[in-house]
Amino acid sequence: MQAIDKLKAIPFVQKYRYGIILLSAMSFLGPLAFLPQLTGNSDLCGQLCMRRFYLYFPGMTFADLWTHISVAYIGVIAFMLIMLTTFFFGRIWCSFLCPVGGLAELGSRMLNDRWKIEFRSLPQVQIRYGYFGIYLVLMPMLGISACTLCNFITIPRLIEALSGEYRGVVYVLSSVGLVNLGLLFILGFFASKGRAYCQFLCPIGAADGLMNRFGARFGFTHHIRVAKERCTGCNVCARACMCGAIKMVDKVATVEQLSCMSCHDCVDVCDWNAIEWTTASRNKEPKRIKKGVEIFPEPTWASLNIMPTPMPQRNGIVGKVHVGRLVNGLIVSFVIAFVATTSAIHYFSL
Ligand code: SF4
Ligand code: SF4
Ligand code: SF4
Ligand code: SF4
C-alpha cells in the first residue's frame, strides 16, 4: 500500500518522464535494442558512438576528423540533433530520453535514501569541465581509449549479462567492466537522485550543458527560468533538483544552466509558480502604472545564472576573482596550451 501511495504522489510530468525513459531503455538497450538494430548495430557503439569523434590527437588534421566522423556518422547526426534540441528546448535528451542516465536515476529513486551518497553539493561544474578537458585531450595523448570509462557500454552489457548473454557476462567479469560497474553503482544507483555520473563524467552531458547555457541566453528558447518577483527563496526546488543546479542567491532561486537538465522536477514542487520551463516573458509593457509602480499582468521569466559573489572591497578596489571561474580559466588555458604545443611539436618534427 505504501508503495502505491508513493507512486500516486509522483507528479504527472515525472511519471510521464519515467515512462519515456523505460520505453527508451527497451528501444535502445538489449535484449530488444530494436533502434540500434535498425542500423545494423546491437548496441550504442560503432556507427552510433556519440562519444569519440571529437577527441583530439596531436597532429590531427581535418582529414582525420572527417574519418572519425564518417566512422560514427549516425552518432554524429544524433549528437547534432541533441545539441539542436537543447538549444531550443533545454536538455530533453538527458532528462527524458537517454536510457543510460535515465536507468541510473530510476535505479537510485527505487532505493531507500539512507543508502545513498550525496554528491550534489560538490563543485560539479569544475569537476565536469576539468574531466572533459582531460577526456578530450590528455587521455587520447596517453593512449587511453574513450571506451575504457564509458557508461554507454556498461549499462547495455550489464543488461546483457542479466539476460544471460555470454558477451555481457564476460564484460562484467573483466577488470574494465568491474571498474565501470563500480562507477555506475557509486555515481548512479547509490548517488542521491542517481545523476552523479551524468554530472561529473559524461562528455555528452558536458557538451550539452554548454549548449544549454548558450541557448538560455535567448528569450525565445524554452529553458528553466525563474520569476524573481514571485520566488520566496524557500529552497524547496533546490532540494528536489536531481542535478544540484539550483542555489539561492539573495533569497532568489538561481539555476546553473550548465547543470540543469530541464527535468521539470523543480517546477512540480514550487507552490509559488515561480519557476517554469518557458520562454522569457514577451510582455514587456506594464499593464498599468500605479503610484509609480509598474504592474505586470504576468511574471517576467528570466534565465538567472549563478553569479560569483563579488569579494569584499579592499583599498577601493572591488575584487572580482572567483575560485570557480579561476579554475575554469586555468582548465581552458591548459587545454589550449596543450593542444597548441603538441600540434606545434608534431608539425615541426615532420
Ligand atoms: S564503448 Fe563508448 S566510447 Fe567506445 S565505441 Fe562504445 S559508445 Fe563509443
Ligand atoms: S549526461 Fe550522458 S549519460 Fe547522462 S543523461 Fe546525458 S547523455 Fe545520458
Ligand atoms: S522557485 Fe519556488 S520552490 Fe524555488 S525557492 Fe522560489 S518559491 Fe521556493
Ligand atoms: S533546475 Fe529544475 S529542471 Fe533543472 S535539473 Fe534541477 S530540477 Fe530539473
GROMACS .gro file of C-alpha atoms and ligand atoms in nm:
model
  382
    1MET     CA    1   0.000   0.000   0.000
    2GLN     CA    2   0.281   0.238   0.093
    3ALA     CA    3   0.445   0.179  -0.245
    4ILE     CA    4   0.117   0.252  -0.427
    5ASP     CA    5   0.073   0.576  -0.228
    6LYS     CA    6   0.429   0.675  -0.316
    7LEU     CA    7   0.360   0.608  -0.685
    8LYS     CA    8   0.040   0.811  -0.671
    9ALA     CA    9   0.228   1.104  -0.515
   10ILE     CA   10   0.469   1.131  -0.811
   11PRO     CA   11   0.379   1.442  -1.015
   12PHE     CA   12   0.227   1.373  -1.357
   13VAL     CA   13   0.521   1.508  -1.560
   14GLN     CA   14   0.763   1.289  -1.366
   15LYS     CA   15   0.551   0.976  -1.418
   16TYR     CA   16   0.544   1.058  -1.788
   17ARG     CA   17   0.922   1.112  -1.787
   18TYR     CA   18   0.993   0.781  -1.611
   19GLY     CA   19   0.763   0.604  -1.862
   20ILE     CA   20   0.953   0.753  -2.157
   21ILE     CA   21   1.287   0.655  -2.001
   22LEU     CA   22   1.166   0.294  -1.970
   23LEU     CA   23   1.042   0.290  -2.331
   24SER     CA   24   1.372   0.440  -2.444
   25ALA     CA   25   1.568   0.177  -2.247
   26MET     CA   26   1.367  -0.100  -2.414
   27SER     CA   27   1.424   0.056  -2.757
   28PHE     CA   28   1.797   0.128  -2.723
   29LEU     CA   29   1.931  -0.144  -2.494
   30GLY     CA   30   1.944  -0.526  -2.514
   31PRO     CA   31   1.778  -0.771  -2.543
   32LEU     CA   32   1.530  -0.580  -2.765
   33ALA     CA   33   1.754  -0.288  -2.874
   34PHE     CA   34   1.545  -0.251  -3.186
   35LEU     CA   35   1.660   0.107  -3.264
   36PRO     CA   36   2.031   0.013  -3.288
   37GLN     CA   37   1.929  -0.299  -3.484
   38LEU     CA   38   1.762  -0.079  -3.748
   39THR     CA   39   2.112   0.047  -3.825
   40GLY     CA   40   2.270  -0.298  -3.810
   41ASN     CA   41   2.416  -0.243  -3.459
   42SER     CA   42   2.346  -0.436  -3.142
   43ASP     CA   43   2.450  -0.156  -2.903
   44LEU     CA   44   2.543   0.214  -2.893
   45CYS     CA   45   2.898   0.164  -3.029
   46GLY     CA   46   3.047   0.177  -3.380
   47GLN     CA   47   2.840   0.386  -3.622
   48LEU     CA   48   2.624   0.501  -3.330
   49CYS     CA   49   2.903   0.618  -3.099
   50MET     CA   50   2.849   0.979  -2.989
   51ARG     CA   51   3.145   0.991  -2.753
   52ARG     CA   52   3.460   0.966  -2.963
   53PHE     CA   53   3.456   1.161  -3.288
   54TYR     CA   54   3.563   1.491  -3.126
   55LEU     CA   55   3.868   1.357  -2.937
   56TYR     CA   56   4.189   1.546  -3.006
   57PHE     CA   57   4.509   1.370  -3.111
   58PRO     CA   58   4.837   1.563  -3.162
   59GLY     CA   59   4.888   1.649  -3.524
   60MET     CA   60   4.525   1.578  -3.602
   61THR     CA   61   4.416   1.716  -3.937
   62PHE     CA   62   4.069   1.790  -4.074
   63ALA     CA   63   4.104   1.473  -4.283
   64ASP     CA   64   4.149   1.272  -3.958
   65LEU     CA   65   3.847   1.444  -3.804
   66TRP     CA   66   3.646   1.363  -4.115
   67THR     CA   67   3.750   0.997  -4.086
   68HIS     CA   68   3.629   0.988  -3.724
   69ILE     CA   69   3.302   1.149  -3.829
   70SER     CA   70   3.242   0.910  -4.116
   71VAL     CA   71   3.310   0.603  -3.896
   72ALA     CA   72   3.044   0.711  -3.645
   73TYR     CA   73   2.820   0.912  -3.875
   74ILE     CA   74   2.489   0.809  -3.712
   75GLY     CA   75   2.627   0.902  -3.370
   76VAL     CA   76   2.741   1.238  -3.512
   77ILE     CA   77   2.393   1.307  -3.652
   78ALA     CA   78   2.236   1.206  -3.319
   79PHE     CA   79   2.481   1.431  -3.131
   80MET     CA   80   2.396   1.727  -3.357
   81LEU     CA   81   2.022   1.666  -3.308
   82ILE     CA   82   2.072   1.658  -2.930
   83MET     CA   83   2.258   1.991  -2.945
   84LEU     CA   84   1.988   2.146  -3.163
   85THR     CA   85   1.702   2.040  -2.935
   86THR     CA   86   1.900   2.155  -2.632
   87PHE     CA   87   1.945   2.500  -2.782
   88PHE     CA   88   1.570   2.542  -2.834
   89PHE     CA   89   1.417   2.331  -2.554
   90GLY     CA   90   1.682   2.252  -2.291
   91ARG     CA   91   1.831   1.912  -2.219
   92ILE     CA   92   1.535   1.698  -2.322
   93TRP     CA   93   1.762   1.415  -2.435
   94CYS     CA   94   1.931   1.383  -2.094
   95SER     CA   95   1.620   1.417  -1.878
   96PHE     CA   96   1.358   1.232  -2.085
   97LEU     CA   97   1.530   1.007  -2.338
   98CYS     CA   98   1.881   0.892  -2.254
   99PRO     CA   99   1.843   0.530  -2.139
  100VAL     CA  100   2.185   0.531  -1.975
  101GLY     CA  101   2.147   0.826  -1.737
  102GLY     CA  102   1.775   0.754  -1.707
  103LEU     CA  103   1.815   0.396  -1.583
  104ALA     CA  104   2.075   0.503  -1.326
  105GLU     CA  105   1.828   0.763  -1.200
  106LEU     CA  106   1.535   0.520  -1.184
  107GLY     CA  107   1.752   0.264  -1.000
  108SER     CA  108   1.854   0.526  -0.747
  109ARG     CA  109   1.499   0.651  -0.695
  110MET     CA  110   1.387   0.298  -0.607
  111LEU     CA  111   1.648   0.266  -0.330
  112ASN     CA  112   1.597   0.393   0.021
  113ASP     CA  113   1.761   0.732   0.081
  114ARG     CA  114   1.968   0.600   0.370
  115TRP     CA  115   2.185   0.402   0.125
  116LYS     CA  116   2.265   0.694  -0.095
  117ILE     CA  117   2.565   0.925  -0.117
  118GLU     CA  118   2.511   1.299  -0.162
  119PHE     CA  119   2.728   1.432  -0.446
  120ARG     CA  120   2.516   1.732  -0.545
  121SER     CA  121   2.696   1.982  -0.322
  122LEU     CA  122   3.037   1.916  -0.484
  123PRO     CA  123   3.173   2.180  -0.729
  124GLN     CA  124   3.035   1.986  -1.020
  125VAL     CA  125   3.098   2.242  -1.294
  126GLN     CA  126   3.471   2.247  -1.216
  127ILE     CA  127   3.493   1.868  -1.187
  128ARG     CA  128   3.289   1.813  -1.505
  129TYR     CA  129   3.480   2.050  -1.729
  130GLY     CA  130   3.816   1.958  -1.575
  131TYR     CA  131   3.748   1.594  -1.660
  132PHE     CA  132   3.605   1.694  -2.001
  133GLY     CA  133   3.937   1.864  -2.088
  134ILE     CA  134   4.131   1.554  -1.976
  135TYR     CA  135   3.892   1.330  -2.174
  136LEU     CA  136   3.923   1.535  -2.493
  137VAL     CA  137   4.297   1.587  -2.492
  138LEU     CA  138   4.501   1.412  -2.225
  139MET     CA  139   4.351   1.063  -2.241
  140PRO     CA  140   4.393   1.031  -2.621
  141MET     CA  141   4.753   1.161  -2.582
  142LEU     CA  142   4.826   0.894  -2.323
  143GLY     CA  143   4.670   0.628  -2.542
  144ILE     CA  144   4.377   0.566  -2.306
  145SER     CA  145   4.077   0.466  -2.512
  146ALA     CA  146   3.749   0.654  -2.466
  147CYS     CA  147   3.589   0.310  -2.432
  148THR     CA  148   3.778   0.244  -2.107
  149LEU     CA  149   3.546   0.461  -1.899
  150CYS     CA  150   3.221   0.455  -2.090
  151ASN     CA  151   2.876   0.433  -1.935
  152PHE     CA  152   2.726   0.388  -2.282
  153ILE     CA  153   2.867   0.036  -2.288
  154THR     CA  154   2.838  -0.051  -1.916
  155ILE     CA  155   2.458  -0.046  -1.891
  156PRO     CA  156   2.395  -0.237  -2.219
  157ARG     CA  157   2.650  -0.503  -2.116
  158LEU     CA  158   2.502  -0.525  -1.765
  159ILE     CA  159   2.158  -0.585  -1.915
  160GLU     CA  160   2.305  -0.846  -2.150
  161ALA     CA  161   2.473  -1.018  -1.853
  162LEU     CA  162   2.145  -1.016  -1.656
  163SER     CA  163   1.967  -1.173  -1.954
  164GLY     CA  164   2.237  -1.444  -1.967
  165GLU     CA  165   2.423  -1.332  -2.281
  166TYR     CA  166   2.784  -1.450  -2.289
  167ARG     CA  167   2.926  -1.116  -2.412
  168GLY     CA  168   2.769  -0.931  -2.118
  169VAL     CA  169   2.892  -1.185  -1.861
  170VAL     CA  170   3.249  -1.163  -1.996
  171TYR     CA  171   3.236  -0.782  -1.980
  172VAL     CA  172   3.108  -0.756  -1.623
  173LEU     CA  173   3.375  -1.001  -1.505
  174SER     CA  174   3.662  -0.816  -1.679
  175SER     CA  175   3.872  -0.555  -1.492
  176VAL     CA  176   3.740  -0.272  -1.716
  177GLY     CA  177   3.386  -0.396  -1.660
  178LEU     CA  178   3.431  -0.408  -1.283
  179VAL     CA  179   3.568  -0.051  -1.271
  180ASN     CA  180   3.278   0.075  -1.484
  181LEU     CA  181   3.024  -0.117  -1.280
  182GLY     CA  182   3.175   0.035  -0.963
  183LEU     CA  183   3.131   0.383  -1.114
  184LEU     CA  184   2.777   0.302  -1.224
  185PHE     CA  185   2.679   0.186  -0.876
  186ILE     CA  186   2.855   0.461  -0.679
  187LEU     CA  187   2.777   0.755  -0.911
  188GLY     CA  188   2.446   0.614  -1.035
  189PHE     CA  189   2.232   0.378  -0.828
  190PHE     CA  190   2.382   0.478  -0.492
  191ALA     CA  191   2.405   0.851  -0.567
  192SER     CA  192   2.129   1.074  -0.439
  193LYS     CA  193   1.887   1.113  -0.737
  194GLY     CA  194   2.118   0.895  -0.949
  195ARG     CA  195   2.274   1.154  -1.178
  196ALA     CA  196   2.627   1.196  -1.041
  197TYR     CA  197   2.787   1.014  -1.337
  198CYS     CA  198   2.597   1.246  -1.573
  199GLN     CA  199   2.706   1.549  -1.375
  200PHE     CA  200   3.075   1.459  -1.347
  201LEU     CA  201   3.193   1.220  -1.615
  202CYS     CA  202   2.969   1.210  -1.922
  203PRO     CA  203   3.123   1.400  -2.216
  204ILE     CA  204   2.788   1.429  -2.394
  205GLY     CA  205   2.639   1.587  -2.082
  206ALA     CA  206   2.933   1.830  -2.060
  207ALA     CA  207   2.889   1.946  -2.420
  208ASP     CA  208   2.512   1.956  -2.378
  209GLY     CA  209   2.544   2.172  -2.065
  210LEU     CA  210   2.744   2.432  -2.261
  211MET     CA  211   2.474   2.439  -2.528
  212ASN     CA  212   2.203   2.467  -2.261
  213ARG     CA  213   2.367   2.771  -2.109
  214PHE     CA  214   2.413   2.929  -2.452
  215GLY     CA  215   2.052   2.862  -2.554
  216ALA     CA  216   1.913   3.001  -2.227
  217ARG     CA  217   2.056   3.343  -2.316
  218PHE     CA  218   1.795   3.382  -2.589
  219GLY     CA  219   1.448   3.481  -2.477
  220PHE     CA  220   1.266   3.283  -2.749
  221THR     CA  221   1.403   2.944  -2.635
  222HIS     CA  222   1.239   2.718  -2.375
  223HIS     CA  223   1.453   2.675  -2.065
  224ILE     CA  224   1.406   2.666  -1.691
  225ARG     CA  225   1.354   3.027  -1.590
  226VAL     CA  226   1.269   3.199  -1.263
  227ALA     CA  227   1.026   3.482  -1.194
  228LYS     CA  228   1.227   3.676  -0.936
  229GLU     CA  229   0.928   3.874  -0.814
  230ARG     CA  230   0.743   3.554  -0.720
  231CYS     CA  231   1.024   3.349  -0.566
  232THR     CA  232   1.018   3.332  -0.186
  233GLY     CA  233   1.360   3.168  -0.159
  234CYS     CA  234   1.206   2.869   0.022
  235ASN     CA  235   1.473   2.629  -0.118
  236VAL     CA  236   1.220   2.351  -0.191
  237CYS     CA  237   1.318   2.340  -0.560
  238ALA     CA  238   1.690   2.320  -0.475
  239ARG     CA  239   1.630   2.017  -0.252
  240ALA     CA  240   1.431   1.845  -0.528
  241CYS     CA  241   1.676   1.919  -0.810
  242MET     CA  242   1.844   1.594  -0.919
  243CYS     CA  243   2.138   1.784  -1.064
  244GLY     CA  244   2.215   2.020  -0.777
  245ALA     CA  245   2.164   2.301  -1.028
  246ILE     CA  246   1.970   2.543  -0.806
  247LYS     CA  247   2.115   2.772  -0.543
  248MET     CA  248   1.963   3.063  -0.356
  249VAL     CA  249   2.128   3.393  -0.440
  250ASP     CA  250   1.992   3.688  -0.241
  251LYS     CA  251   1.696   3.462  -0.148
  252VAL     CA  252   1.604   3.401  -0.510
  253ALA     CA  253   1.629   3.060  -0.677
  254THR     CA  254   1.908   3.076  -0.934
  255VAL     CA  255   1.961   2.799  -1.189
  256GLU     CA  256   2.304   2.691  -1.310
  257GLN     CA  257   2.219   2.628  -1.674
  258LEU     CA  258   2.543   2.432  -1.722
  259SER     CA  259   2.400   2.166  -1.492
  260CYS     CA  260   2.021   2.188  -1.537
  261MET     CA  261   1.863   1.901  -1.733
  262SER     CA  262   1.517   2.053  -1.781
  263CYS     CA  263   1.360   1.760  -1.594
  264HIS     CA  264   1.074   1.977  -1.462
  265ASP     CA  265   1.111   1.848  -1.102
  266CYS     CA  266   1.159   2.199  -0.962
  267VAL     CA  267   0.851   2.324  -1.149
  268ASP     CA  268   0.641   2.047  -0.996
  269VAL     CA  269   0.738   2.126  -0.637
  270CYS     CA  270   0.719   2.506  -0.647
  271ASP     CA  271   0.393   2.616  -0.482
  272TRP     CA  272   0.451   2.977  -0.589
  273ASN     CA  273   0.462   2.920  -0.963
  274ALA     CA  274   0.795   3.098  -0.956
  275ILE     CA  275   0.998   2.859  -1.171
  276GLU     CA  276   0.893   2.736  -1.512
  277TRP     CA  277   1.016   2.572  -1.832
  278THR     CA  278   0.929   2.857  -2.061
  279THR     CA  279   1.042   3.130  -2.296
  280ALA     CA  280   1.119   3.469  -2.148
  281SER     CA  281   0.810   3.680  -2.099
  282ARG     CA  282   0.723   3.861  -2.421
  283ASN     CA  283   0.502   4.109  -2.247
  284LYS     CA  284   0.747   4.381  -2.154
  285GLU     CA  285   0.487   4.656  -2.124
  286PRO     CA  286   0.346   4.708  -1.775
  287LYS     CA  287  -0.029   4.656  -1.759
  288ARG     CA  288  -0.063   4.980  -1.567
  289ILE     CA  289   0.145   5.209  -1.352
  290LYS     CA  290   0.002   5.281  -1.009
  291LYS     CA  291   0.172   5.535  -0.785
  292GLY     CA  292   0.488   5.496  -0.991
  293VAL     CA  293   0.489   5.113  -0.957
  294GLU     CA  294   0.475   4.915  -1.280
  295ILE     CA  295   0.223   4.630  -1.257
  296PHE     CA  296   0.279   4.346  -1.496
  297PRO     CA  297  -0.001   4.108  -1.591
  298GLU     CA  298   0.239   3.813  -1.599
  299PRO     CA  299   0.573   3.736  -1.435
  300THR     CA  300   0.898   3.819  -1.607
  301TRP     CA  301   1.065   3.485  -1.667
  302ALA     CA  302   1.439   3.531  -1.662
  303SER     CA  303   1.725   3.289  -1.704
  304LEU     CA  304   1.910   3.354  -1.381
  305ASN     CA  305   2.254   3.200  -1.368
  306ILE     CA  306   2.460   3.152  -1.058
  307MET     CA  307   2.687   3.453  -1.050
  308PRO     CA  308   3.007   3.485  -0.850
  309THR     CA  309   2.973   3.676  -0.526
  310PRO     CA  310   3.197   3.985  -0.552
  311MET     CA  311   3.473   3.980  -0.293
  312PRO     CA  312   3.469   4.249  -0.025
  313GLN     CA  313   3.600   4.590  -0.118
  314ARG     CA  314   3.967   4.636  -0.035
  315ASN     CA  315   4.159   4.966  -0.072
  316GLY     CA  316   3.893   5.100  -0.302
  317ILE     CA  317   3.924   4.808  -0.543
  318VAL     CA  318   3.640   4.560  -0.574
  319GLY     CA  319   3.794   4.213  -0.607
  320LYS     CA  320   3.628   4.012  -0.884
  321VAL     CA  321   3.825   3.691  -0.860
  322HIS     CA  322   3.604   3.387  -0.809
  323VAL     CA  323   3.752   3.046  -0.741
  324GLY     CA  324   3.516   2.865  -0.982
  325ARG     CA  325   3.594   3.100  -1.269
  326LEU     CA  326   3.964   3.087  -1.188
  327VAL     CA  327   3.964   2.705  -1.203
  328ASN     CA  328   3.762   2.708  -1.529
  329GLY     CA  329   4.002   2.965  -1.676
  330LEU     CA  330   4.303   2.753  -1.578
  331ILE     CA  331   4.146   2.440  -1.729
  332VAL     CA  332   4.064   2.615  -2.059
  333SER     CA  333   4.412   2.775  -2.073
  334PHE     CA  334   4.573   2.438  -2.003
  335VAL     CA  335   4.376   2.264  -2.279
  336ILE     CA  336   4.451   2.541  -2.534
  337ALA     CA  337   4.821   2.546  -2.442
  338PHE     CA  338   4.836   2.167  -2.457
  339VAL     CA  339   4.670   2.148  -2.799
  340ALA     CA  340   4.888   2.429  -2.938
  341THR     CA  341   5.213   2.283  -2.801
  342THR     CA  342   5.152   1.924  -2.910
  343SER     CA  343   5.036   2.038  -3.255
  344ALA     CA  344   5.346   2.257  -3.293
  345ILE     CA  345   5.580   1.975  -3.181
  346HIS     CA  346   5.410   1.737  -3.421
  347TYR     CA  347   5.423   1.988  -3.709
  348PHE     CA  348   5.792   2.077  -3.667
  349SER     CA  349   5.903   1.718  -3.617
  350LEU     CA  350   5.759   1.617  -3.957
  351SF4     S1  351   3.234   0.191  -2.564
  351SF4    FE1  352   3.156   0.402  -2.555
  351SF4     S2  353   3.317   0.527  -2.649
  351SF4    FE2  354   3.355   0.312  -2.707
  351SF4     S3  355   3.252   0.288  -2.906
  351SF4    FE3  356   3.106   0.224  -2.744
  351SF4     S4  357   2.987   0.408  -2.700
  351SF4    FE4  358   3.169   0.474  -2.811
  352SF4     S1  359   2.471   1.318  -1.921
  352SF4    FE1  360   2.527   1.146  -2.056
  352SF4     S2  361   2.456   0.960  -1.953
  352SF4    FE2  362   2.361   1.133  -1.852
  352SF4     S3  363   2.164   1.150  -1.950
  352SF4    FE3  364   2.301   1.291  -2.061
  352SF4     S4  365   2.390   1.170  -2.228
  352SF4    FE4  366   2.292   1.026  -2.087
  353SF4     S1  367   1.139   2.887  -0.718
  353SF4    FE1  368   0.963   2.826  -0.594
  353SF4     S2  369   1.033   2.646  -0.478
  353SF4    FE2  370   1.217   2.750  -0.558
  353SF4     S3  371   1.282   2.888  -0.392
  353SF4    FE3  372   1.150   3.008  -0.529
  353SF4     S4  373   0.945   2.988  -0.442
  353SF4    FE4  374   1.069   2.826  -0.347
  354SF4     S1  375   1.684   2.304  -1.216
  354SF4    FE1  376   1.482   2.205  -1.227
  354SF4     S2  377   1.467   2.129  -1.435
  354SF4    FE2  378   1.683   2.175  -1.398
  354SF4     S3  379   1.769   1.980  -1.329
  354SF4    FE3  380   1.710   2.092  -1.146
  354SF4     S4  381   1.502   2.020  -1.101
  354SF4    FE4  382   1.547   1.960  -1.312
   0.00000   0.00000   0.00000
